[in-house]
CSV table of C-alpha atoms in Angstrom, one decimal:
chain,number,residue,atom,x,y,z
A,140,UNK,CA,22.5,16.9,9.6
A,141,UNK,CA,20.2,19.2,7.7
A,142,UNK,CA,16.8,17.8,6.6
A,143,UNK,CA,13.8,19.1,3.8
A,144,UNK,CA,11.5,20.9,5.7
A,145,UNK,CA,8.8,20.1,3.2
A,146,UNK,CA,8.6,16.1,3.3
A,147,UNK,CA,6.1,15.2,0.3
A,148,UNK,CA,7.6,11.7,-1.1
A,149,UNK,CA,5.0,9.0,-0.9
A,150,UNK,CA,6.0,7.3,1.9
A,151,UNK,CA,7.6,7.2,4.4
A,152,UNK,CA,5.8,10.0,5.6
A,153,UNK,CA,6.1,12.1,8.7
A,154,UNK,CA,5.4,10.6,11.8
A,155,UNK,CA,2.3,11.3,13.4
A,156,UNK,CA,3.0,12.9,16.4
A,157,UNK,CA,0.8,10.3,18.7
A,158,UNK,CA,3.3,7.0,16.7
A,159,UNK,CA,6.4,9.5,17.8
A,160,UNK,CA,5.1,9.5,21.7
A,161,UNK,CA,4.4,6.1,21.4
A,162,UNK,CA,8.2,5.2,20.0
A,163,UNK,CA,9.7,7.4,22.9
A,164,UNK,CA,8.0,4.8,25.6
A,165,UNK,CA,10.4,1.7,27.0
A,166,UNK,CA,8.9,-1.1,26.6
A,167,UNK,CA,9.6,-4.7,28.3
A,168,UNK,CA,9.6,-7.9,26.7
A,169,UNK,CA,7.0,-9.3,24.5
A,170,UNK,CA,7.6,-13.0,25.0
A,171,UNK,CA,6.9,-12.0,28.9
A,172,UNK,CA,4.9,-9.3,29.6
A,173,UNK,CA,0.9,-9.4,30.0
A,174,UNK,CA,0.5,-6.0,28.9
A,175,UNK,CA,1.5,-6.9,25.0
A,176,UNK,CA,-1.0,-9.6,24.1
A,177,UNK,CA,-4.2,-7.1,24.8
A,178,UNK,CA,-1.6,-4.4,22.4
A,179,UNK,CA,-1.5,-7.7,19.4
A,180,UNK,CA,-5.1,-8.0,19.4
A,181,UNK,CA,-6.5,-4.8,19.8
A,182,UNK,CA,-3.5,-3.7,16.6
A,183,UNK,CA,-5.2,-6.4,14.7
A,184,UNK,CA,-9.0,-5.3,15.4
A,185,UNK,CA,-8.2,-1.2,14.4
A,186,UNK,CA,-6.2,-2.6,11.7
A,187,UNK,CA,-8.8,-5.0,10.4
A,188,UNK,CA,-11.3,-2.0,10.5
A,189,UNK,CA,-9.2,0.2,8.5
A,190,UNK,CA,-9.0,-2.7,6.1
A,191,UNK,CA,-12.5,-3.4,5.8
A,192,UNK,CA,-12.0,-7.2,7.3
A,193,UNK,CA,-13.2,-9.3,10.5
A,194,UNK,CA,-10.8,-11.6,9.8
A,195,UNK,CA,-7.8,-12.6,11.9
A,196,UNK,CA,-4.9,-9.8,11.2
A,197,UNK,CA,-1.2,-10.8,11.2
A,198,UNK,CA,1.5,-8.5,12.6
A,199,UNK,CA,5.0,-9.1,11.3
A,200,UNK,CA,8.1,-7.3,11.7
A,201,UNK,CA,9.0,-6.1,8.5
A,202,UNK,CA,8.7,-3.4,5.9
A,203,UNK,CA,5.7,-4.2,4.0
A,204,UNK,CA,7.5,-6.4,1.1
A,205,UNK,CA,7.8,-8.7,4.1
A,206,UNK,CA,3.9,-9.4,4.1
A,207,UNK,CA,3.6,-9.9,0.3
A,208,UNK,CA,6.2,-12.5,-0.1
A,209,UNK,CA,5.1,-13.8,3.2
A,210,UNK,CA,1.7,-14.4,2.1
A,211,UNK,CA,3.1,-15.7,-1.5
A,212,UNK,CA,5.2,-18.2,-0.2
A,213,UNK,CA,2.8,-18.9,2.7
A,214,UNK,CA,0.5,-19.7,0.4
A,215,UNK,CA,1.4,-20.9,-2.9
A,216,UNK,CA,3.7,-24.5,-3.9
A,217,UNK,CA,5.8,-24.5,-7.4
A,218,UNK,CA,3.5,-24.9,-10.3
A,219,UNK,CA,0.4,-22.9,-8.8
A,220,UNK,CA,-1.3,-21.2,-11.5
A,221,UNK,CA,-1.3,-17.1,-10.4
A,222,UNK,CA,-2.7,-14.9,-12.8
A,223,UNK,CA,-1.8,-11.2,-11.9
A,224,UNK,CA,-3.5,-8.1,-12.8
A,225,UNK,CA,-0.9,-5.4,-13.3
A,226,UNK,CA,-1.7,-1.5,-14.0
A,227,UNK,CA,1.7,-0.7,-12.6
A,228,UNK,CA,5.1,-1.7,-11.3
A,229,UNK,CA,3.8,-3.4,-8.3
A,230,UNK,CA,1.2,-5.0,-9.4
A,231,UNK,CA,3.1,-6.9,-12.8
A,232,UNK,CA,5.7,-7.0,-10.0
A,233,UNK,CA,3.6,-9.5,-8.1
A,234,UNK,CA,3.2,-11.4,-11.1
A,235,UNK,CA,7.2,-11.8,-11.3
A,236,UNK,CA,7.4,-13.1,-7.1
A,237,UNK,CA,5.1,-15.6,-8.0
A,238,UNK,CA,7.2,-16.9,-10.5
A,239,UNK,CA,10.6,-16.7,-8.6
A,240,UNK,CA,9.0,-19.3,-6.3
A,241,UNK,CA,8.0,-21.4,-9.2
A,242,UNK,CA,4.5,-20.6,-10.0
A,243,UNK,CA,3.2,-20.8,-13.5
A,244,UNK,CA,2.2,-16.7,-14.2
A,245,UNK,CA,-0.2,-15.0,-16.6
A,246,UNK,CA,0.1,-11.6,-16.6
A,247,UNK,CA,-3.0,-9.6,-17.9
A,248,UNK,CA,-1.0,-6.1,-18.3
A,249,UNK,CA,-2.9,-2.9,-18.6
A,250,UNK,CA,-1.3,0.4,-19.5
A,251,UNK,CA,0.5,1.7,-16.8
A,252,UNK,CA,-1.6,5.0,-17.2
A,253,UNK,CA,-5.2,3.2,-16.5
A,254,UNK,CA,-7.1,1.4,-14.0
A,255,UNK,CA,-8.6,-1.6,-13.6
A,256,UNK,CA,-12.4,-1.7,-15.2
A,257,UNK,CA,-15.4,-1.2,-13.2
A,258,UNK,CA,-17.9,-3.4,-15.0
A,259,UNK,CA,-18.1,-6.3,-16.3
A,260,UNK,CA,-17.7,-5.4,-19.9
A,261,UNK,CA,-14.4,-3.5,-19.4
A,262,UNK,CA,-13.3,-7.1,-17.6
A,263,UNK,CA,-13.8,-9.1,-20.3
A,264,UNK,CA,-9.7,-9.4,-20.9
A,265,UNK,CA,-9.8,-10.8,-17.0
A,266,UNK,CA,-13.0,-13.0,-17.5
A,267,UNK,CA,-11.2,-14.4,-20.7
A,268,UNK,CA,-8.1,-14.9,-19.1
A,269,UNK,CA,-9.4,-16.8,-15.8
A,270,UNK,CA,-11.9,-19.1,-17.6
A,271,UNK,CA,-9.0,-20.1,-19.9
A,272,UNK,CA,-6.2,-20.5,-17.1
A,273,UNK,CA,-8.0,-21.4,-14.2
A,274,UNK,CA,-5.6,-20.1,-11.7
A,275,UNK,CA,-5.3,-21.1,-8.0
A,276,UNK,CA,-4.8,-17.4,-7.0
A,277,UNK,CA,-5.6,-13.6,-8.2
A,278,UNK,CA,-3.4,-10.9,-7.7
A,279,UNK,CA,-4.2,-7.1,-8.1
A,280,UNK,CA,-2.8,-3.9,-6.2
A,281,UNK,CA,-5.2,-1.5,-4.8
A,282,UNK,CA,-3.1,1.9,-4.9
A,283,UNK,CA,0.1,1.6,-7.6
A,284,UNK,CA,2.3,4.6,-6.3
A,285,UNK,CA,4.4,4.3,-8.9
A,286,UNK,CA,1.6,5.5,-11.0
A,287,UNK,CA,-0.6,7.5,-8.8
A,288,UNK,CA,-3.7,5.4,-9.4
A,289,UNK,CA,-6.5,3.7,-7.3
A,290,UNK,CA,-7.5,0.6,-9.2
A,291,UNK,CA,-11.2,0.0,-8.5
A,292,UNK,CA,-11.3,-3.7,-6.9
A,293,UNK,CA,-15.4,-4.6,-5.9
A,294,UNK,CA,-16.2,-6.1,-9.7
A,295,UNK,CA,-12.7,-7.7,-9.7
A,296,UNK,CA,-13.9,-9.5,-7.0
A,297,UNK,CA,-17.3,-10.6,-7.9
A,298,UNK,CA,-16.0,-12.2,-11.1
A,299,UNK,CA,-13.2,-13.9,-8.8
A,300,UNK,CA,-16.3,-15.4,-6.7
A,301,UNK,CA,-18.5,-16.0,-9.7
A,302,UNK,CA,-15.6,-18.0,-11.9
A,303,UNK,CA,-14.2,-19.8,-8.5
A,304,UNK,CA,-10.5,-18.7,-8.2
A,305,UNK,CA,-10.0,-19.9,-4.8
A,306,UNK,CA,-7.5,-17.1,-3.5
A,307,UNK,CA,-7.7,-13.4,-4.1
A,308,UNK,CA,-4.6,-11.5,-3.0
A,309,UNK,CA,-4.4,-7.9,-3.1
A,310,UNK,CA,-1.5,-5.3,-2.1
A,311,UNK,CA,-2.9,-2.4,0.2
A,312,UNK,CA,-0.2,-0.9,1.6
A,313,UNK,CA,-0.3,2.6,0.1
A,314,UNK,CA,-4.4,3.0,0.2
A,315,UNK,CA,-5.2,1.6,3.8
A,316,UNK,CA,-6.1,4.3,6.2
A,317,UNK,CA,-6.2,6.8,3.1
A,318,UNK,CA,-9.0,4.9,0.9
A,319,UNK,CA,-12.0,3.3,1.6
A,320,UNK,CA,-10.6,-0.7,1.6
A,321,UNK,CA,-13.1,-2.8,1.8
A,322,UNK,CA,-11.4,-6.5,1.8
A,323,UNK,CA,-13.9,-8.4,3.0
A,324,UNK,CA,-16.8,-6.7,0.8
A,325,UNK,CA,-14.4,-7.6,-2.2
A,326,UNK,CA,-13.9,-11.3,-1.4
A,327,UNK,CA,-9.8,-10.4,-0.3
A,328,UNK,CA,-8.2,-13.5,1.3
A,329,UNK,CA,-5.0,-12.0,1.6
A,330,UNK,CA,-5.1,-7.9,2.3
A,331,UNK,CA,-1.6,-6.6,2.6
A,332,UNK,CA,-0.6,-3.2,4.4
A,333,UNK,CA,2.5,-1.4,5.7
A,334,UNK,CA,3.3,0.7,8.3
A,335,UNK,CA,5.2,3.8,6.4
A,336,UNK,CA,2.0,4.8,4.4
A,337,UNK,CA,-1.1,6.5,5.5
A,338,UNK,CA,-0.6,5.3,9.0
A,339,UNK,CA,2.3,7.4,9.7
A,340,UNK,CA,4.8,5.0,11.4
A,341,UNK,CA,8.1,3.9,10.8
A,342,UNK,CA,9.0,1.1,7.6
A,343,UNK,CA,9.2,-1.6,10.3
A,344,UNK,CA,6.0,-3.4,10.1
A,345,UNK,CA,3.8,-5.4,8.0
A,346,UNK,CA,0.1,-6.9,8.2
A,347,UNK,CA,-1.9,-9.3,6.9
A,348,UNK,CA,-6.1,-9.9,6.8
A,349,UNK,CA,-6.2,-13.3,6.4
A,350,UNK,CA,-9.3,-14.7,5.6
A,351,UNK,CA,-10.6,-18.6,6.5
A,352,UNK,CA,-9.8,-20.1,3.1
A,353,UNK,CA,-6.8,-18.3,3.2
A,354,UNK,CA,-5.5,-20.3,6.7
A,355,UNK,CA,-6.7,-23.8,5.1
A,356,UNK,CA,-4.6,-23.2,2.4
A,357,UNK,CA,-1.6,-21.7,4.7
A,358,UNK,CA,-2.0,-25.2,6.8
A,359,UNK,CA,-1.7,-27.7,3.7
A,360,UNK,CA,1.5,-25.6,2.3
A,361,UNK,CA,2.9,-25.9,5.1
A,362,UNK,CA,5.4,-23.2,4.6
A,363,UNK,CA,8.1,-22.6,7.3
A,364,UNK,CA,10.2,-19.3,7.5
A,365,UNK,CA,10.2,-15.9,9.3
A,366,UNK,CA,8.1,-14.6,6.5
A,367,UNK,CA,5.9,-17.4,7.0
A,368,UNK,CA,1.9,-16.8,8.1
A,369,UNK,CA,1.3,-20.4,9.6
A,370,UNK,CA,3.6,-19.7,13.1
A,371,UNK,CA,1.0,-16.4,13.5
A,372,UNK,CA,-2.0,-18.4,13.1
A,373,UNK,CA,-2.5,-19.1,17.2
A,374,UNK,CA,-0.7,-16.3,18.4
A,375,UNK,CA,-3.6,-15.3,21.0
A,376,UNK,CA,-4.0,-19.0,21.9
A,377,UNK,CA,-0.7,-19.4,23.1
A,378,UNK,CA,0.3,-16.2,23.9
A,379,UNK,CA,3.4,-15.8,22.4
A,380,UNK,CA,4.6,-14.6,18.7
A,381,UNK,CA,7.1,-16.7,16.7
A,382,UNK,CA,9.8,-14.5,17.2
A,383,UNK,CA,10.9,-11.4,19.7
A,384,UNK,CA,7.5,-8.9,18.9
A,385,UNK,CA,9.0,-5.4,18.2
A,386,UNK,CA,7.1,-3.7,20.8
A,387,UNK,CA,7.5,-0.4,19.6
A,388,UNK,CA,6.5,-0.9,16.2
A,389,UNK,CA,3.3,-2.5,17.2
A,390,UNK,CA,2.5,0.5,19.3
A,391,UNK,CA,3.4,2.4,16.6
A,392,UNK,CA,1.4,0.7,14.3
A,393,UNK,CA,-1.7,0.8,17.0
A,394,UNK,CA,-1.1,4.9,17.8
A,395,UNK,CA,-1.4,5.4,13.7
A,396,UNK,CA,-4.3,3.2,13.2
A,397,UNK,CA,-5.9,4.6,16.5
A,398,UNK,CA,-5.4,8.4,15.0
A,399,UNK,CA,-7.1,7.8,11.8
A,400,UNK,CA,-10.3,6.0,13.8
A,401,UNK,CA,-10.3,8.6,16.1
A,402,UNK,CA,-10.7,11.5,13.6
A,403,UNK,CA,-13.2,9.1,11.7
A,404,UNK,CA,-12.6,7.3,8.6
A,405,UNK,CA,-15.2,8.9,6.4
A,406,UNK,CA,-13.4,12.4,7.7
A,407,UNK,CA,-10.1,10.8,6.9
A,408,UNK,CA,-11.1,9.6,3.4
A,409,UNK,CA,-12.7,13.0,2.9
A,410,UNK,CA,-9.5,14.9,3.6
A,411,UNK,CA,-7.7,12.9,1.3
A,412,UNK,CA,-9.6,13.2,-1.5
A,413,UNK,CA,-10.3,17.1,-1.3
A,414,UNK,CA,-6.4,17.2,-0.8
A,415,UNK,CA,-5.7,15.8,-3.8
A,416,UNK,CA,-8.2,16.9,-5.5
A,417,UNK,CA,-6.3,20.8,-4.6
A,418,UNK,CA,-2.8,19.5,-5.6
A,419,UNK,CA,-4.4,18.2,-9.1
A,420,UNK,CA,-5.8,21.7,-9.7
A,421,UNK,CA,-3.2,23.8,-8.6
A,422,UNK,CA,-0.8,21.6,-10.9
A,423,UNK,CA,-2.9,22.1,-13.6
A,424,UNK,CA,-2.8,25.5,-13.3
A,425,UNK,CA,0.8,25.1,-13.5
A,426,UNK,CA,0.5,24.0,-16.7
A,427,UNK,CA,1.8,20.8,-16.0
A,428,UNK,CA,0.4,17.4,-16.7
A,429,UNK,CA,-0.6,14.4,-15.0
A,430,UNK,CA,0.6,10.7,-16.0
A,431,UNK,CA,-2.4,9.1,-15.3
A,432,UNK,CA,-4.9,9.0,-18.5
A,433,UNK,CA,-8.1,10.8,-18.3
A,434,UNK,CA,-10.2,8.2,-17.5
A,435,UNK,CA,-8.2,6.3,-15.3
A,436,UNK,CA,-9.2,6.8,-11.2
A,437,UNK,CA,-6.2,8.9,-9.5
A,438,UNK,CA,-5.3,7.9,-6.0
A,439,UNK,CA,-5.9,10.3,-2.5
A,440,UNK,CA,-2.8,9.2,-1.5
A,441,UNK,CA,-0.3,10.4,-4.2
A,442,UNK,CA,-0.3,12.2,-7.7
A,443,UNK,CA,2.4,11.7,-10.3
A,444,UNK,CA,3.0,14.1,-12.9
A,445,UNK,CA,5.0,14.5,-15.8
A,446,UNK,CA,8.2,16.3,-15.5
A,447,UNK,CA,8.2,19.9,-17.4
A,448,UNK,CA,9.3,19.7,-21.0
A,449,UNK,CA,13.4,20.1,-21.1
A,450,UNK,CA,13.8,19.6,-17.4
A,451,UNK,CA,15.6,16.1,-16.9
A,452,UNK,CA,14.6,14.2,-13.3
A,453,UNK,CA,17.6,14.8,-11.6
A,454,UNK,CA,17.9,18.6,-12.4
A,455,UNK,CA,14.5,18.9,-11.5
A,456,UNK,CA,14.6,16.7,-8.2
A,457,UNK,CA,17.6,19.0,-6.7
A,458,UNK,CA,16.4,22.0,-8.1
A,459,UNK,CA,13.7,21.3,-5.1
A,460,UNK,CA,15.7,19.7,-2.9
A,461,UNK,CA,17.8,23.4,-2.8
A,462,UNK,CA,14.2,24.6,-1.8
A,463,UNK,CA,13.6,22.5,0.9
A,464,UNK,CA,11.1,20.3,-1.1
A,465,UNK,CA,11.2,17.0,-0.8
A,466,UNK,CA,9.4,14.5,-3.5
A,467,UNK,CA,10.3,11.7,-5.5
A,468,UNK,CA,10.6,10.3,-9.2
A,469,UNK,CA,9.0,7.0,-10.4
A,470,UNK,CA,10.0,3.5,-11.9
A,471,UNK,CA,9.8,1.2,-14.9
A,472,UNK,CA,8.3,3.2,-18.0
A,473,UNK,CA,7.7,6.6,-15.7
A,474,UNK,CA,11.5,7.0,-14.7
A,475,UNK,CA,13.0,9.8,-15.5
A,476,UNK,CA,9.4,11.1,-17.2
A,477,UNK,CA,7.3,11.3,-13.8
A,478,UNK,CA,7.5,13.3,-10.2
A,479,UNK,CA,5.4,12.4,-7.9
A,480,UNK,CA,3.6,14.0,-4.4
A,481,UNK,CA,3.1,12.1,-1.6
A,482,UNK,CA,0.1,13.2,0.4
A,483,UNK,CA,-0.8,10.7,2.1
A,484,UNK,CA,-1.3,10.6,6.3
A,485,UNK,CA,0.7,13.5,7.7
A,486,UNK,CA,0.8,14.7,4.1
A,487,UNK,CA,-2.4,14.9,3.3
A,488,UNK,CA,-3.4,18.9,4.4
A,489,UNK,CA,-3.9,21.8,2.0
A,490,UNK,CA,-0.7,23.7,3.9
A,491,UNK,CA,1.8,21.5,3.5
A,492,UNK,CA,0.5,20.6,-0.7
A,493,UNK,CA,0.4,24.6,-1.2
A,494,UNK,CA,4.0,24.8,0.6
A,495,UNK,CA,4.8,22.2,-2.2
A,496,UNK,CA,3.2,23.7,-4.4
A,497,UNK,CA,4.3,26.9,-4.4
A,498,UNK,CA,8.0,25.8,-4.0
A,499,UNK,CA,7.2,24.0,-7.9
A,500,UNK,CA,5.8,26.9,-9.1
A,501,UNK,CA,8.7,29.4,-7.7
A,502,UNK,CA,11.5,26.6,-9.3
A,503,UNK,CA,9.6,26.4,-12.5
A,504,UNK,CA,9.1,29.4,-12.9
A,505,UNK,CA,13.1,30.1,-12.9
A,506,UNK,CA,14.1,27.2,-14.6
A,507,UNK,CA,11.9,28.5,-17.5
């Protein structure tokens, strides 16, 4: 089986060597053995650090949609007011969970080519819209892939505190260990992350911060399922996990988180911007375009850009594939209009973006 040897999709990435060593290990049961208990918690604590919480961090085994249903349904009955902040696919997308499970949903939509505001005066649509629906939770996503933004969260959540939305739920799971996430600094109940992101592990598992308020409202729900939070809530006091722990993937999960501390967060932030900040340029001098508008924040962790006039997606997509580049398209309003790059976590070094690069600007150049 022949594989790209330039992976730059936004996620899953490349494994980090140190997750790989840590998959090749055999491991004996969970539900028995001493040894994993010490592996839960000390997961949690790195995880929780990368997060930006000191609250108690769930470990489920799942790709990350697992956690954000998990901590919907854990946390929500039918008829719950949710009002959801979208800038994207993911985060309208939240919006549309909440109402599967019968929640009633107000959407406050932004262009998917902006960011949330900063300041208070660019929230006024979000201050109108909670004083007037008064909703039990708020939803926002940090990093929208689909887009390649970074929505700025800390004034989000000081108007959440000030107008007394009790929860404050927020999808992480392409910005933690990529982005400075600061859940606990922002007043996040729920913080949601994945493994296949910036922590360079296999799409098998899912975590939760969950904060106090968060497990009070968890307990009177009362929610039962294998998606459900409530089963993880004494996990250390017991000893045991509600179902068979995948050993593996928390070591993986531990060896990723464990890399990115270990290089330094601030030096892992840094890298990610200055990463991006070369694949923006270089595409520029491409003469190519980004989708994000000018004054909307651009994520570390991927870039989408338009596709070059008169080259449809799938053209363009095997065109690079043929070159051993490997990246993806987008959804909702940006399919078939957007490309994106993925580096984030093993993707995020200057060789491997001008490797992409370079493969663009040679495929452009004779597609043109």
């Amino acid at each position: 089986m022949r594989y790209t040897t330039i992976p730059m999709v936004p996620g899953p990435v490349t494994l980090h060597p140190d997750v790989l060593a840590a998959l090749a290990r055999d491991y004996p049961s969970g539900q028995v053995d001493e040894a994993f208990m010490p592996l839960y918690t000390h997961t949690g604590v790195a995880l929780g650090a990368l997060m930006g919480t000191a609250n108690d961090v769930v470990l489920m085994t799942g790709e990350g949609m697992l956690a954000l249903w998990g901590a919907l349904k854990s946390t929500l009955r039918p008829g719950d007011k949710v009002l959801s902040v979208g800038t994207g696919v993911f985060g309208d997308g939240i919006g549309d969970m909440a109402a599967s499970i019968g929640c009633e949903v107000c959407k406050v939509s932004l262009p998917y080519d902006e960011t949330i505001g900063a300041t208070r005066e660019a929230l006024a649509p979000i201050e109108e819209a909670i004083a007037r629906f008064r909703p039990h939770m708020l939803t926002a996503v940090h990093c929208e892939t689909p887009s390649g933004t970074l929505n700025p969260l800390a004034a989000l959540g000081d108007l959440r505190r000030e107008l007394g939305v009790p929860l404050f739920y927020v999808d992480a799971v392409a910005s933690v260990g990529g982005a400075p996430v600061e859940a606990d600094a922002w007043g996040v109940d729920l913080i949601l992350g994945g493994s296949q992101k910036c922590l360079a592990a296999p799409p098998s598992m899912s975590f939760v911060g969950v904060s106090p308020a968060a497990w009070e409202r968890i307990e009177e729900v009362g929610y039962q399922g294998y998606d459900a939070l409530a089963p993880f809530r004494n996990v250390q006091r017991q000893g045991r996990c509600p179902y068979t722990p995948y050993w593996h993937g928390i070591a993986a999960l531990a060896a990723g988180a464990e890399a990115i501390l270990r290089e330094g967060m601030d030096n892992v932030f840094r890298r990610h911007a200055e990463v991006a900040a070369h694949c923006r340029k270089r595409i520029a001098e491409l003469g190519l375009s980004l989708w994000t508008a000018p004054d909307a924040v651009n994520s570390p962790t991927v870039t989408a850009v338009n596709l070059p006039v008169g080259i449809s997606w799938p053209r363009w997509k095997q065109a690079l594939l043929e070159r051993d580049l490997a990246i993806t398209g987008s959804f909702g309003p940006m399919a078939g209009k957007v490309f994106r790059i993925g580096h984030m976590g093993t993707q995020a070094h200057f060789d491997l973006v001008d490797a992409a690069l370079d493969v663009i600007a040679g495929t452009l150049h004779d597609m043109r």
